[in-house]
C-alpha positions as protocol buffer text, in pm:
chain_id: "A"
residue {
  index: 1
  type: MET
  ca { x: 3181 y: -4188 z: -8268 }
}
residue {
  index: 2
  type: ILE
  ca { x: 3254 y: -3808 z: -8390 }
}
residue {
  index: 3
  type: SER
  ca { x: 3515 y: -3784 z: -8655 }
}
residue {
  index: 4
  type: HIS
  ca { x: 3829 y: -3582 z: -8658 }
}
residue {
  index: 5
  type: PRO
  ca { x: 3659 y: -3315 z: -8893 }
}
residue {
  index: 6
  type: VAL
  ca { x: 3356 y: -3266 z: -8703 }
}
residue {
  index: 7
  type: GLU
  ca { x: 3568 y: -3260 z: -8385 }
}
residue {
  index: 8
  type: GLY
  ca { x: 3765 y: -2990 z: -8501 }
}
residue {
  index: 9
  type: ALA
  ca { x: 3431 y: -2785 z: -8642 }
}
residue {
  index: 10
  type: LEU
  ca { x: 3303 y: -2911 z: -8283 }
}
residue {
  index: 11
  type: ILE
  ca { x: 3617 y: -2686 z: -8130 }
}
residue {
  index: 12
  type: ALA
  ca { x: 3615 y: -2409 z: -8355 }
}
residue {
  index: 13
  type: LEU
  ca { x: 3251 y: -2296 z: -8287 }
}
residue {
  index: 14
  type: GLN
  ca { x: 3293 y: -2341 z: -7930 }
}
residue {
  index: 15
  type: ARG
  ca { x: 3600 y: -2081 z: -7931 }
}
residue {
  index: 16
  type: ARG
  ca { x: 3386 y: -1896 z: -8115 }
}
residue {
  index: 17
  type: ALA
  ca { x: 3100 y: -1876 z: -7883 }
}
residue {
  index: 18
  type: LEU
  ca { x: 3340 y: -1793 z: -7602 }
}
residue {
  index: 19
  type: GLY
  ca { x: 3391 y: -1448 z: -7790 }
}
residue {
  index: 20
  type: ALA
  ca { x: 3064 y: -1392 z: -7881 }
}
residue {
  index: 21
  type: CYS
  ca { x: 2914 y: -1078 z: -7757 }
}
residue {
  index: 22
  type: ASP
  ca { x: 2546 y: -1128 z: -7814 }
}
residue {
  index: 23
  type: THR
  ca { x: 2255 y: -1373 z: -7791 }
}
residue {
  index: 24
  type: TYR
  ca { x: 2196 y: -1388 z: -8176 }
}
residue {
  index: 25
  type: GLN
  ca { x: 2568 y: -1475 z: -8270 }
}
residue {
  index: 26
  type: LEU
  ca { x: 2519 y: -1766 z: -7949 }
}
residue {
  index: 27
  type: ASP
  ca { x: 2166 y: -1867 z: -8082 }
}
residue {
  index: 28
  type: ARG
  ca { x: 2372 y: -1904 z: -8424 }
}
residue {
  index: 29
  type: ILE
  ca { x: 2645 y: -2110 z: -8333 }
}
residue {
  index: 30
  type: ASP
  ca { x: 2398 y: -2379 z: -8081 }
}
residue {
  index: 31
  type: ARG
  ca { x: 2204 y: -2431 z: -8443 }
}
residue {
  index: 32
  type: ALA
  ca { x: 2555 y: -2451 z: -8570 }
}
residue {
  index: 33
  type: LEU
  ca { x: 2670 y: -2707 z: -8326 }
}
residue {
  index: 34
  type: ASP
  ca { x: 2330 y: -2923 z: -8363 }
}
residue {
  index: 35
  type: GLU
  ca { x: 2391 y: -2915 z: -8739 }
}
residue {
  index: 36
  type: LEU
  ca { x: 2712 y: -3105 z: -8702 }
}
residue {
  index: 37
  type: LEU
  ca { x: 2618 y: -3321 z: -8450 }
}
residue {
  index: 38
  type: ARG
  ca { x: 2353 y: -3472 z: -8670 }
}
residue {
  index: 39
  type: ASN
  ca { x: 2585 y: -3665 z: -8862 }
}
residue {
  index: 40
  type: PRO
  ca { x: 2882 y: -3700 z: -8635 }
}
residue {
  index: 41
  type: SER
  ca { x: 3095 y: -3947 z: -8834 }
}
residue {
  index: 42
  type: ASP
  ca { x: 3117 y: -3785 z: -9141 }
}
residue {
  index: 43
  type: GLU
  ca { x: 3486 y: -3747 z: -9258 }
}
residue {
  index: 44
  type: SER
  ca { x: 3416 y: -3593 z: -9619 }
}
residue {
  index: 45
  type: THR
  ca { x: 3459 y: -3243 z: -9542 }
}
residue {
  index: 46
  type: PRO
  ca { x: 3720 y: -3076 z: -9411 }
}
residue {
  index: 47
  type: ALA
  ca { x: 3633 y: -2862 z: -9032 }
}
residue {
  index: 48
  type: GLU
  ca { x: 3686 y: -2531 z: -9160 }
}
residue {
  index: 49
  type: TYR
  ca { x: 3442 y: -2571 z: -9496 }
}
residue {
  index: 50
  type: ARG
  ca { x: 3160 y: -2794 z: -9242 }
}
residue {
  index: 51
  type: VAL
  ca { x: 3204 y: -2451 z: -8995 }
}
residue {
  index: 52
  type: ARG
  ca { x: 3109 y: -2236 z: -9278 }
}
residue {
  index: 53
  type: SER
  ca { x: 2835 y: -2468 z: -9392 }
}
residue {
  index: 54
  type: ALA
  ca { x: 2674 y: -2468 z: -9043 }
}
residue {
  index: 55
  type: MET
  ca { x: 2723 y: -2136 z: -8948 }
}
residue {
  index: 56
  type: GLY
  ca { x: 2488 y: -2018 z: -9318 }
}
residue {
  index: 57
  type: HIS
  ca { x: 2248 y: -2283 z: -9276 }
}
residue {
  index: 58
  type: ALA
  ca { x: 2210 y: -2188 z: -8877 }
}
residue {
  index: 59
  type: TYR
  ca { x: 2152 y: -1818 z: -9043 }
}
residue {
  index: 60
  type: GLU
  ca { x: 1892 y: -1944 z: -9309 }
}
residue {
  index: 61
  type: THR
  ca { x: 1700 y: -2078 z: -9014 }
}
residue {
  index: 62
  type: LEU
  ca { x: 1735 y: -1786 z: -8774 }
}
residue {
  index: 63
  type: GLU
  ca { x: 1591 y: -1523 z: -9060 }
}
residue {
  index: 64
  type: ARG
  ca { x: 1302 y: -1787 z: -9131 }
}
residue {
  index: 65
  type: ARG
  ca { x: 1233 y: -1763 z: -8772 }
}
residue {
  index: 66
  type: ARG
  ca { x: 1244 y: -1428 z: -8761 }
}
residue {
  index: 67
  type: ALA
  ca { x: 994 y: -1393 z: -9071 }
}
residue {
  index: 68
  type: ILE
  ca { x: 783 y: -1613 z: -8881 }
}
residue {
  index: 69
  type: ALA
  ca { x: 788 y: -1488 z: -8538 }
}
residue {
  index: 70
  type: PRO
  ca { x: 939 y: -1090 z: -8531 }
}
residue {
  index: 71
  type: TYR
  ca { x: 1113 y: -988 z: -8224 }
}
residue {
  index: 72
  type: THR
  ca { x: 912 y: -757 z: -8007 }
}
residue {
  index: 73
  type: ALA
  ca { x: 1103 y: -565 z: -7718 }
}
residue {
  index: 74
  type: PRO
  ca { x: 987 y: -669 z: -7381 }
}
residue {
  index: 75
  type: GLU
  ca { x: 886 y: -319 z: -7315 }
}
residue {
  index: 76
  type: ALA
  ca { x: 627 y: -357 z: -7587 }
}
residue {
  index: 77
  type: ALA
  ca { x: 468 y: -680 z: -7415 }
}
residue {
  index: 78
  type: ASP
  ca { x: 165 y: -617 z: -7185 }
}
residue {
  index: 79
  type: ALA
  ca { x: 222 y: -368 z: -6881 }
}
residue {
  index: 80
  type: GLU
  ca { x: 74 y: -524 z: -6652 }
}
residue {
  index: 81
  type: HIS
  ca { x: 311 y: -834 z: -6608 }
}
residue {
  index: 82
  type: GLY
  ca { x: 557 y: -779 z: -6291 }
}
residue {
  index: 83
  type: VAL
  ca { x: 380 y: -487 z: -6138 }
}
residue {
  index: 84
  type: VAL
  ca { x: 440 y: -471 z: -5772 }
}
residue {
  index: 85
  type: ASP
  ca { x: 137 y: -542 z: -5501 }
}
residue {
  index: 86
  type: GLN
  ca { x: 88 y: -221 z: -5364 }
}
residue {
  index: 87
  type: GLY
  ca { x: 58 y: -392 z: -5033 }
}
residue {
  index: 88
  type: TYR
  ca { x: 381 y: -594 z: -5068 }
}
residue {
  index: 89
  type: PRO
  ca { x: 608 y: -391 z: -4840 }
}
residue {
  index: 90
  type: VAL
  ca { x: 376 y: -431 z: -4576 }
}
residue {
  index: 91
  type: VAL
  ca { x: 362 y: -789 z: -4590 }
}
residue {
  index: 92
  type: GLU
  ca { x: 723 y: -792 z: -4621 }
}
residue {
  index: 93
  type: PHE
  ca { x: 771 y: -573 z: -4294 }
}
residue {
  index: 94
  type: PHE
  ca { x: 516 y: -757 z: -4090 }
}
residue {
  index: 95
  type: GLU
  ca { x: 728 y: -1094 z: -4190 }
}
residue {
  index: 96
  type: TRP
  ca { x: 1073 y: -924 z: -4076 }
}
residue {
  index: 97
  type: LEU
  ca { x: 893 y: -791 z: -3766 }
}
residue {
  index: 98
  type: ARG
  ca { x: 774 y: -1161 z: -3698 }
}
residue {
  index: 99
  type: ARG
  ca { x: 1085 y: -1294 z: -3738 }
}
residue {
  index: 100
  type: GLU
  ca { x: 1344 y: -1008 z: -3572 }
}
residue {
  index: 101
  type: PRO
  ca { x: 1498 y: -1181 z: -3259 }
}
residue {
  index: 102
  type: GLY
  ca { x: 1610 y: -843 z: -3195 }
}
residue {
  index: 103
  type: ILE
  ca { x: 1246 y: -656 z: -3092 }
}
residue {
  index: 104
  type: SER
  ca { x: 1077 y: -684 z: -2759 }
}
residue {
  index: 105
  type: PRO
  ca { x: 754 y: -819 z: -2746 }
}
residue {
  index: 106
  type: ALA
  ca { x: 634 y: -457 z: -2659 }
}
residue {
  index: 107
  type: TYR
  ca { x: 779 y: -271 z: -2939 }
}
residue {
  index: 108
  type: ARG
  ca { x: 668 y: -582 z: -3129 }
}
residue {
  index: 109
  type: THR
  ca { x: 301 y: -509 z: -3020 }
}
residue {
  index: 110
  type: VAL
  ca { x: 340 y: -113 z: -3074 }
}
residue {
  index: 111
  type: LEU
  ca { x: 490 y: -177 z: -3453 }
}
residue {
  index: 112
  type: GLN
  ca { x: 205 y: -391 z: -3562 }
}
residue {
  index: 113
  type: ALA
  ca { x: -38 y: -174 z: -3471 }
}
residue {
  index: 114
  type: LEU
  ca { x: 119 y: 119 z: -3619 }
}
residue {
  index: 115
  type: ALA
  ca { x: 167 y: -64 z: -3924 }
}
residue {
  index: 116
  type: GLN
  ca { x: -213 y: -124 z: -3907 }
}
residue {
  index: 117
  type: GLY
  ca { x: -302 y: 198 z: -3902 }
}
residue {
  index: 118
  type: GLU
  ca { x: -339 y: 312 z: -3535 }
}
residue {
  index: 119
  type: ASP
  ca { x: -183 y: 616 z: -3385 }
}
residue {
  index: 120
  type: ALA
  ca { x: -42 y: 706 z: -3094 }
}
residue {
  index: 121
  type: GLU
  ca { x: -365 y: 855 z: -2918 }
}
residue {
  index: 122
  type: SER
  ca { x: -532 y: 531 z: -3020 }
}
residue {
  index: 123
  type: LEU
  ca { x: -272 y: 327 z: -2836 }
}
residue {
  index: 124
  type: ALA
  ca { x: -239 y: 528 z: -2560 }
}
residue {
  index: 125
  type: ALA
  ca { x: -593 y: 501 z: -2505 }
}
residue {
  index: 126
  type: GLN
  ca { x: -603 y: 90 z: -2570 }
}
residue {
  index: 127
  type: GLN
  ca { x: -339 y: 57 z: -2323 }
}
residue {
  index: 128
  type: GLY
  ca { x: -416 y: 329 z: -2075 }
}
residue {
  index: 129
  type: GLN
  ca { x: -104 y: 499 z: -2078 }
}
residue {
  index: 130
  type: PRO
  ca { x: -87 y: 869 z: -2143 }
}
residue {
  index: 131
  type: VAL
  ca { x: -17 y: 1007 z: -2508 }
}
residue {
  index: 132
  type: PRO
  ca { x: 343 y: 1118 z: -2427 }
}
residue {
  index: 133
  type: ARG
  ca { x: 450 y: 828 z: -2277 }
}
residue {
  index: 134
  type: MET
  ca { x: 286 y: 622 z: -2573 }
}
residue {
  index: 135
  type: ARG
  ca { x: 501 y: 855 z: -2806 }
}
residue {
  index: 136
  type: GLU
  ca { x: 830 y: 803 z: -2648 }
}
residue {
  index: 137
  type: ARG
  ca { x: 755 y: 454 z: -2671 }
}
residue {
  index: 138
  type: ILE
  ca { x: 699 y: 434 z: -3041 }
}
residue {
  index: 139
  type: SER
  ca { x: 1007 y: 637 z: -3112 }
}
residue {
  index: 140
  type: ARG
  ca { x: 1199 y: 405 z: -2931 }
}
residue {
  index: 141
  type: ALA
  ca { x: 1052 y: 130 z: -3127 }
}
residue {
  index: 142
  type: ARG
  ca { x: 1141 y: 274 z: -3437 }
}
residue {
  index: 143
  type: ASN
  ca { x: 1451 y: 372 z: -3337 }
}
residue {
  index: 144
  type: ARG
  ca { x: 1511 y: -12 z: -3234 }
}
residue {
  index: 145
  type: ALA
  ca { x: 1347 y: -110 z: -3554 }
}
residue {
  index: 146
  type: ARG
  ca { x: 1547 y: 115 z: -3801 }
}
residue {
  index: 147
  type: ARG
  ca { x: 1880 y: 30 z: -3650 }
}
residue {
  index: 148
  type: LEU
  ca { x: 1800 y: -385 z: -3680 }
}
residue {
  index: 149
  type: TRP
  ca { x: 1648 y: -343 z: -4021 }
}
residue {
  index: 150
  type: ALA
  ca { x: 1957 y: -140 z: -4176 }
}
residue {
  index: 151
  type: ALA
  ca { x: 2210 y: -417 z: -3985 }
}
residue {
  index: 152
  type: SER
  ca { x: 1948 y: -695 z: -4158 }
}
residue {
  index: 153
  type: VAL
  ca { x: 2004 y: -537 z: -4514 }
}
residue {
  index: 154
  type: LEU
  ca { x: 2318 y: -460 z: -4467 }
}
residue {
  index: 155
  type: SER
  ca { x: 2415 y: -842 z: -4406 }
}
residue {
  index: 156
  type: GLU
  ca { x: 2203 y: -947 z: -4711 }
}
């Protein structure tokens, strides 16, 4: 059972947390709340003194933590974390192309071949078509894909 002074101190700290603007202050309030809840039935000290005492002890704890493990900015950490794989956009495109129902199988084949490095001349030779006709198909396939990509990006 929580005593009235402890309950008053908890409410005061929770209100203070709602107005806090930084993580240090929230961490300090969290520590103070933990201290208050270690002995919830104590009625010997009024709420306002409990809040001040708990916040003071929380400050001391956080200062000891800072002395042991100083804060380092995330930018100063190892730069290799969070590096984007250079091939990821291609993989993402292939996945989108595989799932997109608005692209015909013929256009899908052309777009996949282009993404794999083929060009109009090689595609025309593979499919036995004149190069100008293949360029026209590539242009239409790209236009269709651009419209569908823009629509899918805007809908997300």
